PDB file of C-alpha atoms and ligand atoms in Angstrom:
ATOM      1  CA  UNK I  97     -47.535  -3.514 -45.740  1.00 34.00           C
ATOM      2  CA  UNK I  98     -47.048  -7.045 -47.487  1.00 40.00           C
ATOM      3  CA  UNK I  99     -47.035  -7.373 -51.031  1.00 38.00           C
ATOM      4  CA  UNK I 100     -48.367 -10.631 -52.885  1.00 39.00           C
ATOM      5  CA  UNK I 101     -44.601 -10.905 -54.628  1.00 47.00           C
ATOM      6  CA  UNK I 102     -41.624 -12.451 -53.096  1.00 51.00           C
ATOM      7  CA  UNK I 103     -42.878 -11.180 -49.809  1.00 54.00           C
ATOM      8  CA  UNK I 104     -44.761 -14.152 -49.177  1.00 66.00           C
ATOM      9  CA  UNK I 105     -41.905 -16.235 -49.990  1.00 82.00           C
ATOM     10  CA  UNK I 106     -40.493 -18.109 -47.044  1.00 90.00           C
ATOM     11  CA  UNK I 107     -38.564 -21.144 -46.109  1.00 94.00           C
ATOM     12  CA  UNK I 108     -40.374 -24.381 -44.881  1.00 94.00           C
ATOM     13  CA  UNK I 109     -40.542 -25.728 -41.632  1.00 95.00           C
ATOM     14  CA  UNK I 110     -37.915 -28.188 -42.059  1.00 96.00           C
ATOM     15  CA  UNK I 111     -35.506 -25.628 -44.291  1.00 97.00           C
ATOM     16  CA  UNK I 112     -36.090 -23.321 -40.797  1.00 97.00           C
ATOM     17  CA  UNK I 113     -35.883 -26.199 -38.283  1.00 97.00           C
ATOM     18  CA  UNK I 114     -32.378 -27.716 -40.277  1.00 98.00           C
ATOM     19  CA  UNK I 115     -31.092 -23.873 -40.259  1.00 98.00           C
ATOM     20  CA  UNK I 116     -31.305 -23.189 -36.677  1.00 98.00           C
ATOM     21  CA  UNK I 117     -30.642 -26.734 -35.385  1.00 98.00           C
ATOM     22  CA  UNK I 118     -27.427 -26.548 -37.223  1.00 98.00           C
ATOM     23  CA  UNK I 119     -26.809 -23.229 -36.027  1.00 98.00           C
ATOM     24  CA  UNK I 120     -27.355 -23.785 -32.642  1.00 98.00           C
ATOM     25  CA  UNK I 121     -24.910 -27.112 -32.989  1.00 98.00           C
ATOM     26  CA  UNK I 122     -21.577 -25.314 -35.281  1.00 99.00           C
ATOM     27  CA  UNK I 123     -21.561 -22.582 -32.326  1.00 98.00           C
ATOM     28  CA  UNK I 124     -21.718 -24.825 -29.523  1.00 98.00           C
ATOM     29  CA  UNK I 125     -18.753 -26.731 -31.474  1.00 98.00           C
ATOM     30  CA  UNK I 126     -16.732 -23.919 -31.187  1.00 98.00           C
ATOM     31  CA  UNK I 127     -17.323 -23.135 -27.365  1.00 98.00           C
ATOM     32  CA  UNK I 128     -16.560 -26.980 -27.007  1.00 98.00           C
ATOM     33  CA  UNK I 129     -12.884 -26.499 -28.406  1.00 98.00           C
ATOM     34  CA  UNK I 130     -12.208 -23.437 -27.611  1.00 98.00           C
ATOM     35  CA  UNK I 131     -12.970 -24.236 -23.863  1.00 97.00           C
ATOM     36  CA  UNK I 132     -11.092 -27.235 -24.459  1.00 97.00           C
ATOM     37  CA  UNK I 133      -7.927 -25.268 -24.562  1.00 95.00           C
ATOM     38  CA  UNK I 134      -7.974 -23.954 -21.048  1.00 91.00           C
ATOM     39  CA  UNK I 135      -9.050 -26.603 -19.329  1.00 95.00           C
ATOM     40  CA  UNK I 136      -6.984 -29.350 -17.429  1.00 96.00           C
ATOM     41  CA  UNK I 137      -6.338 -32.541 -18.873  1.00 93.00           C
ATOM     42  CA  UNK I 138      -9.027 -34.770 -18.059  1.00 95.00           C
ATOM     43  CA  UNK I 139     -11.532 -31.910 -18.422  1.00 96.00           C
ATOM     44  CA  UNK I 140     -10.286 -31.459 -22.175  1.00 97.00           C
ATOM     45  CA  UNK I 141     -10.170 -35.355 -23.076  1.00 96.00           C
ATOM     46  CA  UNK I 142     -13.998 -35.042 -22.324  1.00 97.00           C
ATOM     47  CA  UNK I 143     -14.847 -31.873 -23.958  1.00 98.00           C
ATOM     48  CA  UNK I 144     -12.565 -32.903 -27.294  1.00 98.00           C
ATOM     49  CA  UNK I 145     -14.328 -35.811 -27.354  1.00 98.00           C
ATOM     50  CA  UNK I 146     -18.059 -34.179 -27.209  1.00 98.00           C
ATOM     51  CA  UNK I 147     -16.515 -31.923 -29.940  1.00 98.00           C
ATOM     52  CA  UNK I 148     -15.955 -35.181 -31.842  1.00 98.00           C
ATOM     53  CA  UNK I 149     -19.672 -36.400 -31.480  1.00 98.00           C
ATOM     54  CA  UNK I 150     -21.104 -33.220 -31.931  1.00 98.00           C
ATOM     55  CA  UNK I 151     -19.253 -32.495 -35.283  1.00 98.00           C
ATOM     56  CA  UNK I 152     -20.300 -36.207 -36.423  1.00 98.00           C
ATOM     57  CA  UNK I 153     -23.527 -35.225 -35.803  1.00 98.00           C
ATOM     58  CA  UNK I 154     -23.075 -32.004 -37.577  1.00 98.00           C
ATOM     59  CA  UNK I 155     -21.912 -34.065 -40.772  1.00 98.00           C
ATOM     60  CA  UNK I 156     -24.725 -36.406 -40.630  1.00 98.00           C
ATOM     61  CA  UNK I 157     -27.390 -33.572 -40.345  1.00 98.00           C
ATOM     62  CA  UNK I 158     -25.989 -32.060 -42.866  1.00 98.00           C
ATOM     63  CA  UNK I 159     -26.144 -35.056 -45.475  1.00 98.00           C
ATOM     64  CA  UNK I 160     -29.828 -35.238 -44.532  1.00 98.00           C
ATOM     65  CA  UNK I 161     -30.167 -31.571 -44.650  1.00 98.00           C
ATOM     66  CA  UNK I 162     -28.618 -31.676 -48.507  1.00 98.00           C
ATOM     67  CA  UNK I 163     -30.490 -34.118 -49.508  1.00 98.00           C
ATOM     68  CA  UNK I 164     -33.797 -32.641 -48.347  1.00 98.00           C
ATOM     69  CA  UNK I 165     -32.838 -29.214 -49.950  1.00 97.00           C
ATOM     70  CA  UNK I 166     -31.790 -30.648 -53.427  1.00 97.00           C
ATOM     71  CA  UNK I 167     -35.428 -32.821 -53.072  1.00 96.00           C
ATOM     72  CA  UNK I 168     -37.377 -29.537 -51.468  1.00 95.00           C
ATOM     73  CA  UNK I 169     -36.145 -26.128 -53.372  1.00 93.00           C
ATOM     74  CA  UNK I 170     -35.451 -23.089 -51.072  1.00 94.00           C
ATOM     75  CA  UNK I 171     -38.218 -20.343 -51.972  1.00 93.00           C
ATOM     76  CA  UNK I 172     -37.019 -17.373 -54.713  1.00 91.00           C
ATOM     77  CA  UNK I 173     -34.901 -14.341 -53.213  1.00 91.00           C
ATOM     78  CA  UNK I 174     -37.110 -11.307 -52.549  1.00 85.00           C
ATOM     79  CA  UNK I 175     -37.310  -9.086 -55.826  1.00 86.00           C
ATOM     80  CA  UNK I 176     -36.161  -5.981 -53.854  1.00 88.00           C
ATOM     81  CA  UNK I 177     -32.290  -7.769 -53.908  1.00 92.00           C
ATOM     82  CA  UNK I 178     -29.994  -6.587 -56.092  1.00 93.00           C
ATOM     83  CA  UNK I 179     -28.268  -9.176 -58.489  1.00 96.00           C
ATOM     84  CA  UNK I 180     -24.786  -9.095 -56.679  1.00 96.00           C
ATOM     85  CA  UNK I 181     -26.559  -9.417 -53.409  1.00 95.00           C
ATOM     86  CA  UNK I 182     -28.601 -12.480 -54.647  1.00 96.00           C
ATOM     87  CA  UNK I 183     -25.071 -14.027 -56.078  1.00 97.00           C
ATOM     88  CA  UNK I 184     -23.005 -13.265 -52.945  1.00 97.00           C
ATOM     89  CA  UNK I 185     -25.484 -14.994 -50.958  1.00 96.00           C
ATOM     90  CA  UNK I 186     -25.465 -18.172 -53.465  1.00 97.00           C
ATOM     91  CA  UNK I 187     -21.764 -18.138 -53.206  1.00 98.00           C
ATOM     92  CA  UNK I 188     -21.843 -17.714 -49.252  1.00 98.00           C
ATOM     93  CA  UNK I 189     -24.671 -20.477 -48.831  1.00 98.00           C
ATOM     94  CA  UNK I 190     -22.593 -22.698 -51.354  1.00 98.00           C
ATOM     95  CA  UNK I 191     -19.489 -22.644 -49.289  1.00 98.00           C
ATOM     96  CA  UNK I 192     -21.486 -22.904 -46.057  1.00 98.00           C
ATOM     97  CA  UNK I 193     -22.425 -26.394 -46.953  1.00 98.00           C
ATOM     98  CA  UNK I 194     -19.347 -27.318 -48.379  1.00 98.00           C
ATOM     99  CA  UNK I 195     -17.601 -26.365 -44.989  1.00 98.00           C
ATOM    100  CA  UNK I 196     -20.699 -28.275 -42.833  1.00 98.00           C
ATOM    101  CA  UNK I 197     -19.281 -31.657 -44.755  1.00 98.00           C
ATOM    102  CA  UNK I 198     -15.727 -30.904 -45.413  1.00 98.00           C
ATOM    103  CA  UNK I 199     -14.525 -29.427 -41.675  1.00 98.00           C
ATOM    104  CA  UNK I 200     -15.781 -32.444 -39.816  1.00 98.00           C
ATOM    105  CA  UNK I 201     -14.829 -35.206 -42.433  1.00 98.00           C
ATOM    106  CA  UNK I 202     -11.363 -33.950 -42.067  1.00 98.00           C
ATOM    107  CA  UNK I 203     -11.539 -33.821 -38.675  1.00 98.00           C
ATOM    108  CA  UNK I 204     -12.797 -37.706 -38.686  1.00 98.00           C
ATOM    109  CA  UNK I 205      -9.700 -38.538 -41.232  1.00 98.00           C
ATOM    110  CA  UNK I 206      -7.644 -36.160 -38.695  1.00 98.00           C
ATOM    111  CA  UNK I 207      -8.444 -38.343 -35.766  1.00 98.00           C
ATOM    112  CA  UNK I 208      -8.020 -41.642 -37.587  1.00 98.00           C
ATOM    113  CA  UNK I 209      -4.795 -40.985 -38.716  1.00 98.00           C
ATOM    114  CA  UNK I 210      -3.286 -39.720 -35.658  1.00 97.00           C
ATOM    115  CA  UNK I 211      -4.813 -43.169 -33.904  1.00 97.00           C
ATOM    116  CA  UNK I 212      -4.419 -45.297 -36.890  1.00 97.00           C
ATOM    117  CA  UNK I 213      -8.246 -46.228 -37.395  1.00 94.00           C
ATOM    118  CA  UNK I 214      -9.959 -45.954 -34.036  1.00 96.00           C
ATOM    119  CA  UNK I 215     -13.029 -44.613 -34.153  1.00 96.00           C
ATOM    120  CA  UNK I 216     -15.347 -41.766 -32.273  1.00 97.00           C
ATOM    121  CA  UNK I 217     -17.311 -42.012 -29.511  1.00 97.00           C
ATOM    122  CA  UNK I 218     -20.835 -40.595 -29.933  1.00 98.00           C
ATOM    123  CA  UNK I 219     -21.995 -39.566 -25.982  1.00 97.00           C
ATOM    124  CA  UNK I 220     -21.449 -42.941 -24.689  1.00 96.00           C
ATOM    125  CA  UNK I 221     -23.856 -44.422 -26.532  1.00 98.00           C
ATOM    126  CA  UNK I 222     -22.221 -45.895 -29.168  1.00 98.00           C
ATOM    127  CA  UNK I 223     -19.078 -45.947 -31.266  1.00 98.00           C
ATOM    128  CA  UNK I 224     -18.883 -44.395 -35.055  1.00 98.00           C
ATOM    129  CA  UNK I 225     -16.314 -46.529 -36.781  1.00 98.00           C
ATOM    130  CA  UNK I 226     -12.940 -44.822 -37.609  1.00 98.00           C
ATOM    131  CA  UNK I 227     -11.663 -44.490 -41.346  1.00 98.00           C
ATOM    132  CA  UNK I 228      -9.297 -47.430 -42.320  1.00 97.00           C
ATOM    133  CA  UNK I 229      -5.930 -45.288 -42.156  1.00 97.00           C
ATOM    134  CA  UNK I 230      -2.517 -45.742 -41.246  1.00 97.00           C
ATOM    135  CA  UNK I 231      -1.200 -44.250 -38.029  1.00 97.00           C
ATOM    136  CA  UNK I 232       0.292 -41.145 -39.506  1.00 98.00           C
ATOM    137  CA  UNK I 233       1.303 -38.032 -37.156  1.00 97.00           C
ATOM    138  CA  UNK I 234       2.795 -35.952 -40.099  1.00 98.00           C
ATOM    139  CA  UNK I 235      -0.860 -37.087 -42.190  1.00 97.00           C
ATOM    140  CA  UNK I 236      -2.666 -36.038 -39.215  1.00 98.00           C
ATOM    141  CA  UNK I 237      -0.691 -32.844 -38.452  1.00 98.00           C
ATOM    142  CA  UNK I 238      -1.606 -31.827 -42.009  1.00 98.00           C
ATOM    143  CA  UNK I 239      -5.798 -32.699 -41.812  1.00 98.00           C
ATOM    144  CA  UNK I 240      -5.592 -30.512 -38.518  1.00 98.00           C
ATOM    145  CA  UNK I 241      -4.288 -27.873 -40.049  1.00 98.00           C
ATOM    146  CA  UNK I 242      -6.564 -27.714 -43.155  1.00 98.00           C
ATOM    147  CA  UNK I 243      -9.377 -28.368 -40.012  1.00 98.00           C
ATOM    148  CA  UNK I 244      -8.342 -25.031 -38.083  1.00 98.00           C
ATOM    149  CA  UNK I 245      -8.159 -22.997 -41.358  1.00 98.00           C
ATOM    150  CA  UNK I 246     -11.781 -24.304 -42.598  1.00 98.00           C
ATOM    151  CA  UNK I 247     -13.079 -23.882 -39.508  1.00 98.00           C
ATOM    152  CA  UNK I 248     -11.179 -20.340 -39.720  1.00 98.00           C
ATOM    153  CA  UNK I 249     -13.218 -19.753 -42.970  1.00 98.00           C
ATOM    154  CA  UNK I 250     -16.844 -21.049 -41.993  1.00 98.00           C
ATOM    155  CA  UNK I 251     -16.014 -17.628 -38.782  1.00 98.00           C
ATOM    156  CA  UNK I 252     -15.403 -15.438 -41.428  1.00 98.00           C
ATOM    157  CA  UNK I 253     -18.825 -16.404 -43.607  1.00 98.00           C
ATOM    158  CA  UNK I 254     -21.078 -16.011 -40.230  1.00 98.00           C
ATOM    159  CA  UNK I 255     -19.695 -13.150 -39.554  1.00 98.00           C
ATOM    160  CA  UNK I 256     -20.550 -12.010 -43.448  1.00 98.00           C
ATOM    161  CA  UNK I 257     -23.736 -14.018 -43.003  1.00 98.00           C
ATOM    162  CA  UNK I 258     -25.362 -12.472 -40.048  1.00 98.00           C
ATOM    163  CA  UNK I 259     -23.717  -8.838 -40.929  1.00 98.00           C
ATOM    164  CA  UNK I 260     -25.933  -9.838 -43.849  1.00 97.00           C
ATOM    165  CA  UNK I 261     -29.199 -10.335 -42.062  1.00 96.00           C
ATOM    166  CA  UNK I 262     -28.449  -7.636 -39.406  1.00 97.00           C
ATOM    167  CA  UNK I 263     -28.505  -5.398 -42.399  1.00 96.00           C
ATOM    168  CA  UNK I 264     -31.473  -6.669 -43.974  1.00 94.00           C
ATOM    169  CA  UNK I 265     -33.460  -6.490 -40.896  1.00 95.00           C
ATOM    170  CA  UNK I 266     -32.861  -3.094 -39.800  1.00 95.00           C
ATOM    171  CA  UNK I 267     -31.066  -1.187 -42.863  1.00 95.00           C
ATOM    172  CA  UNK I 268     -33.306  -2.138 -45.427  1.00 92.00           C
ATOM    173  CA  UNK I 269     -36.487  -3.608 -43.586  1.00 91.00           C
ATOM    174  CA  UNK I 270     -36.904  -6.055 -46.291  1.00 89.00           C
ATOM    175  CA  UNK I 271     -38.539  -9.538 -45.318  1.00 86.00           C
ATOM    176  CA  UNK I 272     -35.181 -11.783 -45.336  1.00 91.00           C
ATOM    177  CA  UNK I 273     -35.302 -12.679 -41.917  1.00 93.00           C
ATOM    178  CA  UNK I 274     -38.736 -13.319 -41.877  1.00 91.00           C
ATOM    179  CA  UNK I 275     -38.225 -15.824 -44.172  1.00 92.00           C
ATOM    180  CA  UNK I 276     -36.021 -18.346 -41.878  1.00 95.00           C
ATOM    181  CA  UNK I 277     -38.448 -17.500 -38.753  1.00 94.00           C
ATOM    182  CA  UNK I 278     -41.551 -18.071 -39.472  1.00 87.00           C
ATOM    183  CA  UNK I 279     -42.405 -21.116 -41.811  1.00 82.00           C
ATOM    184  CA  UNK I 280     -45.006 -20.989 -45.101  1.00 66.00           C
ATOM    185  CA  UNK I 281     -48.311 -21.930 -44.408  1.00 62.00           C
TER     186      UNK I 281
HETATM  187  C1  LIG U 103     -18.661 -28.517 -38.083  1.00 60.78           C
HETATM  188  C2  LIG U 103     -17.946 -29.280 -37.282  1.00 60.78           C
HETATM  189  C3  LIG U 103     -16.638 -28.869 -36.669  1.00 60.78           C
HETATM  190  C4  LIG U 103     -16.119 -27.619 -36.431  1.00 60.78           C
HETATM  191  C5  LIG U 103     -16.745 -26.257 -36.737  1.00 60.78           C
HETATM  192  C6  LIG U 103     -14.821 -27.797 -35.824  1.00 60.78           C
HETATM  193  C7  LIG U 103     -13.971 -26.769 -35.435  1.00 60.78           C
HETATM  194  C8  LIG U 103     -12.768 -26.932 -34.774  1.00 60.78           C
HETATM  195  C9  LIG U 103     -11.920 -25.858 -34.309  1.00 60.78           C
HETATM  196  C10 LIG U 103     -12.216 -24.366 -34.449  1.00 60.78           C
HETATM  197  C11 LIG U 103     -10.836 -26.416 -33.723  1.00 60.78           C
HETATM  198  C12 LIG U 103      -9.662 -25.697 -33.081  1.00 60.78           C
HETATM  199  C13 LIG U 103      -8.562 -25.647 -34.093  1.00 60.78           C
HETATM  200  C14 LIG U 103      -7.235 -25.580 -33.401  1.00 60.78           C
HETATM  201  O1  LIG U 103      -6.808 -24.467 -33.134  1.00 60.78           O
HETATM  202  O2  LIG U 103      -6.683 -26.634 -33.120  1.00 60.78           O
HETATM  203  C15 LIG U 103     -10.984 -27.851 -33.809  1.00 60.78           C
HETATM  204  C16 LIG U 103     -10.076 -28.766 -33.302  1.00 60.78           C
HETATM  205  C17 LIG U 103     -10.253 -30.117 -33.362  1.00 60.78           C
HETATM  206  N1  LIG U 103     -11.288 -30.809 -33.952  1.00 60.78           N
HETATM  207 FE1  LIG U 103     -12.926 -29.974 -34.823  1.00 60.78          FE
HETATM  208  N2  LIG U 103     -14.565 -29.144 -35.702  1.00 60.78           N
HETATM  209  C18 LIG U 103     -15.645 -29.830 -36.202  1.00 60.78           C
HETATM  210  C19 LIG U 103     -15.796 -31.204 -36.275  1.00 60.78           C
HETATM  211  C20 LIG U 103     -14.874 -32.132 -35.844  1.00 60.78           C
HETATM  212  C21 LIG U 103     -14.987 -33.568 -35.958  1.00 60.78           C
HETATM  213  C22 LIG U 103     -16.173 -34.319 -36.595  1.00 60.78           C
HETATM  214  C23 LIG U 103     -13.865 -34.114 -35.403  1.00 60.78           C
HETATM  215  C24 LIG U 103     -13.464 -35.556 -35.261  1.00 60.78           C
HETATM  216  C25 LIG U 103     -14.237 -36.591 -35.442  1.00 60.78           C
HETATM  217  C26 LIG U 103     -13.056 -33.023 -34.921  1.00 60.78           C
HETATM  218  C27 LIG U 103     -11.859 -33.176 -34.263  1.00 60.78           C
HETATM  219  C28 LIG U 103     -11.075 -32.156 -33.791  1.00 60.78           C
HETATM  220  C29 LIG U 103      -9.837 -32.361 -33.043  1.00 60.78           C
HETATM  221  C30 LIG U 103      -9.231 -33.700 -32.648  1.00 60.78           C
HETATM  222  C31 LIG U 103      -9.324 -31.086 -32.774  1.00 60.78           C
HETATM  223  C32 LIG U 103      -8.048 -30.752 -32.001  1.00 60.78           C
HETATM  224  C33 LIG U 103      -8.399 -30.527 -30.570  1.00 60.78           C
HETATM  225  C34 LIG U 103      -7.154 -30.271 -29.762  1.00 60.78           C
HETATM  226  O3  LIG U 103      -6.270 -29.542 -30.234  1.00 60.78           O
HETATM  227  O4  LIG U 103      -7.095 -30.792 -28.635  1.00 60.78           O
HETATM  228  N3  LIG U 103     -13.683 -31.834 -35.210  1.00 60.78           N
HETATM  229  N4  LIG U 103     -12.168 -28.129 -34.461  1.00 60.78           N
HETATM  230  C1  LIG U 104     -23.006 -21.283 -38.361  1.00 60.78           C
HETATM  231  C2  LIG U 104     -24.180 -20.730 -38.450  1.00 60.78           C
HETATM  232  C3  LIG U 104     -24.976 -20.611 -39.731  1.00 60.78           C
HETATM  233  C4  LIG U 104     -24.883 -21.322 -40.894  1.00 60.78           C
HETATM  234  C5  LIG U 104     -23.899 -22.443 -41.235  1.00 60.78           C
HETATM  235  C6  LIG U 104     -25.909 -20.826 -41.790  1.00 60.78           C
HETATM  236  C7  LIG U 104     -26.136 -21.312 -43.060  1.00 60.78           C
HETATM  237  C8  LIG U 104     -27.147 -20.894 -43.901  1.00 60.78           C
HETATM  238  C9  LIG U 104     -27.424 -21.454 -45.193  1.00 60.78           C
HETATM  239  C10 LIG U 104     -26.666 -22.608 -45.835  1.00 60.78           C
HETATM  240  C11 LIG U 104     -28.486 -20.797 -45.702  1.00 60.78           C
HETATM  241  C12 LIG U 104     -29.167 -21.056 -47.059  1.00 60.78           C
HETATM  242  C13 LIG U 104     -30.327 -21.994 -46.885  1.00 60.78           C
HETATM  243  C14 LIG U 104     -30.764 -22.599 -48.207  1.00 60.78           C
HETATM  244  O1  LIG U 104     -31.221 -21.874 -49.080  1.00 60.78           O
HETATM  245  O2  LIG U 104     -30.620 -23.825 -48.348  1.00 60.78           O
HETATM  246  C15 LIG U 104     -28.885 -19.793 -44.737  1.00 60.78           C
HETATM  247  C16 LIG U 104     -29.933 -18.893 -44.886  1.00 60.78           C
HETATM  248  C17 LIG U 104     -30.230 -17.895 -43.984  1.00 60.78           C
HETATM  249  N1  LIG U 104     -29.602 -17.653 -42.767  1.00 60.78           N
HETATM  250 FE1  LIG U 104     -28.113 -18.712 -41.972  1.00 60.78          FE
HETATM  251  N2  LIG U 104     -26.604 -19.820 -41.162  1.00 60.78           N
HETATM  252  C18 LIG U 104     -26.061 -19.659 -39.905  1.00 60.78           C
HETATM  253  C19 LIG U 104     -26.471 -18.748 -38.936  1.00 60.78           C
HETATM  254  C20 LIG U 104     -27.388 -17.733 -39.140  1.00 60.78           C
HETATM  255  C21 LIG U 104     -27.707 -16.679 -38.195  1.00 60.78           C
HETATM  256  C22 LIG U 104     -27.072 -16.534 -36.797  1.00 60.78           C
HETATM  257  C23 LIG U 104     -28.654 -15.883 -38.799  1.00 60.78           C
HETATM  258  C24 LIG U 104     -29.346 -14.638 -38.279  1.00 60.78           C
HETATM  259  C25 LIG U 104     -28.807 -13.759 -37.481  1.00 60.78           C
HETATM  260  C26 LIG U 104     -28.948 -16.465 -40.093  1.00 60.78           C
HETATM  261  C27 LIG U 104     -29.876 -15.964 -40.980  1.00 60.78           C
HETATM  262  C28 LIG U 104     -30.200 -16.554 -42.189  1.00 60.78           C
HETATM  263  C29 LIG U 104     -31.261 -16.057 -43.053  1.00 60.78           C
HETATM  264  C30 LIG U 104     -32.164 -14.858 -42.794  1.00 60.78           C
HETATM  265  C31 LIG U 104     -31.291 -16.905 -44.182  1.00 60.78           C
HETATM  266  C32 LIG U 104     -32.234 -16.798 -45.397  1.00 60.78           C
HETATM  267  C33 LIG U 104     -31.549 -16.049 -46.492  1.00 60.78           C
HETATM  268  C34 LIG U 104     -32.473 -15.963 -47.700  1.00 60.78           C
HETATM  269  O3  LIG U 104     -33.515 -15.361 -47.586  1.00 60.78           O
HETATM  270  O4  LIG U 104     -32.147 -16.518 -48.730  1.00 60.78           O
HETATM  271  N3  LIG U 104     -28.151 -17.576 -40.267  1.00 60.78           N
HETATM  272  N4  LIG U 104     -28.037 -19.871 -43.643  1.00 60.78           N
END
């Protein structure tokens, strides 16, 4: 049965629309490169390249998405959490964000470097300028390798992240999932 406490505390529309969106977009970024890797050359020019537009548009959703959060606050954590609970999930949605800027800004510096400034192509549509770098393998050797182990990182979190809601859902039957699913009236 619903209480009147936290249990009536959900997300917003937009909070729920920017999670999933975003959610839906990282994973498919993944598939991108990782299917990337076995395919033949041409094949893997194209899907690197939607892997490039995809993650720009990742960054860019995310600035709005930031920006909207630090105008809209998120609703308060359900009283039944416990306090580490309530601080590993601040720590975990923290670093989330962090990595939804940082992994594809050093994947734009990545790809600017290794070309010396050329930019990304968003779907055909139009081009995103490239950062004003040097050609620099050894610079862009470096930014791919802090790319891969960010990228390493955010796998780790969602796995944490949805062990997390798994957990809530059916260990503990609290409302947490609820609360990115179905908006506040
Ligand atoms: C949230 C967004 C992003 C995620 C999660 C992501 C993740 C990844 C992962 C897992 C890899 C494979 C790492 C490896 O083993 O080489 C990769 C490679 C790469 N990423 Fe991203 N990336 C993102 C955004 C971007 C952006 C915005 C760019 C450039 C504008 C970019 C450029 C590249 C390039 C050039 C590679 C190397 C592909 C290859 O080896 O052929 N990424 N990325
Ligand atoms: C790469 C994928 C994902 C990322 C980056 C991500 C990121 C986030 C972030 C940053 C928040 C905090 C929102 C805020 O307060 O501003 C959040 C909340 C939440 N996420 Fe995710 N998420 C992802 C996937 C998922 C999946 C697959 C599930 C479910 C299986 C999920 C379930 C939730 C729930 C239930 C909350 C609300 C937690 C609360 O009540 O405070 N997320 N997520």
């Amino acid at each position: 049965m619903e209480t009147e406490r936290s249990a009536d505390a959900r997300y917003t529309r937009v909070a729920i629309a920017f999670h999933w969106i975003l959610t839906v977009l990282i994973l498919l970024n993944f598939v991108l490169v990782w299917s990337a890797e076995d395919a033949p050359k041409a094949k893997e020019a194209q899907l690197v390249g939607y892997h490039m537009a995809n993650g720009m548009l990742i960054l860019f959703l995310t600035v709005l998405r930031i920006i909207w959060r630090l105008m809209n606050p998120p609703p308060p954590f359900e009283d039944s959490l416990k306090a580490w609970e309530v601080a590993l999930a601040k720590v975990v949605h923290f670093v989330f964000y962090f990595l939804m800027i940082a992994i594809p800004l050093v994947g734009w510096i990545m790809v600017s470097a290794f070309s010396g400034g050329h930019g990304v192509g968003f779907f055909g549509l139009f081009e995103i300028p490239g950062l004003p770098l040097a050609k620099n393998q050894a610079t862009a050797g470096v930014f791919h390798e802090v790319h891969e182990l960010l990228a390493g990182l955010m796998l780790l979190l969602f796995a944490l992240h949805v062990a997390a809601a798994l957990k809530h859902q059916f260990v503990d039957r609290d409302g947490t999932m609820r609360r990115m699913l179905s908006a506040r009236r």
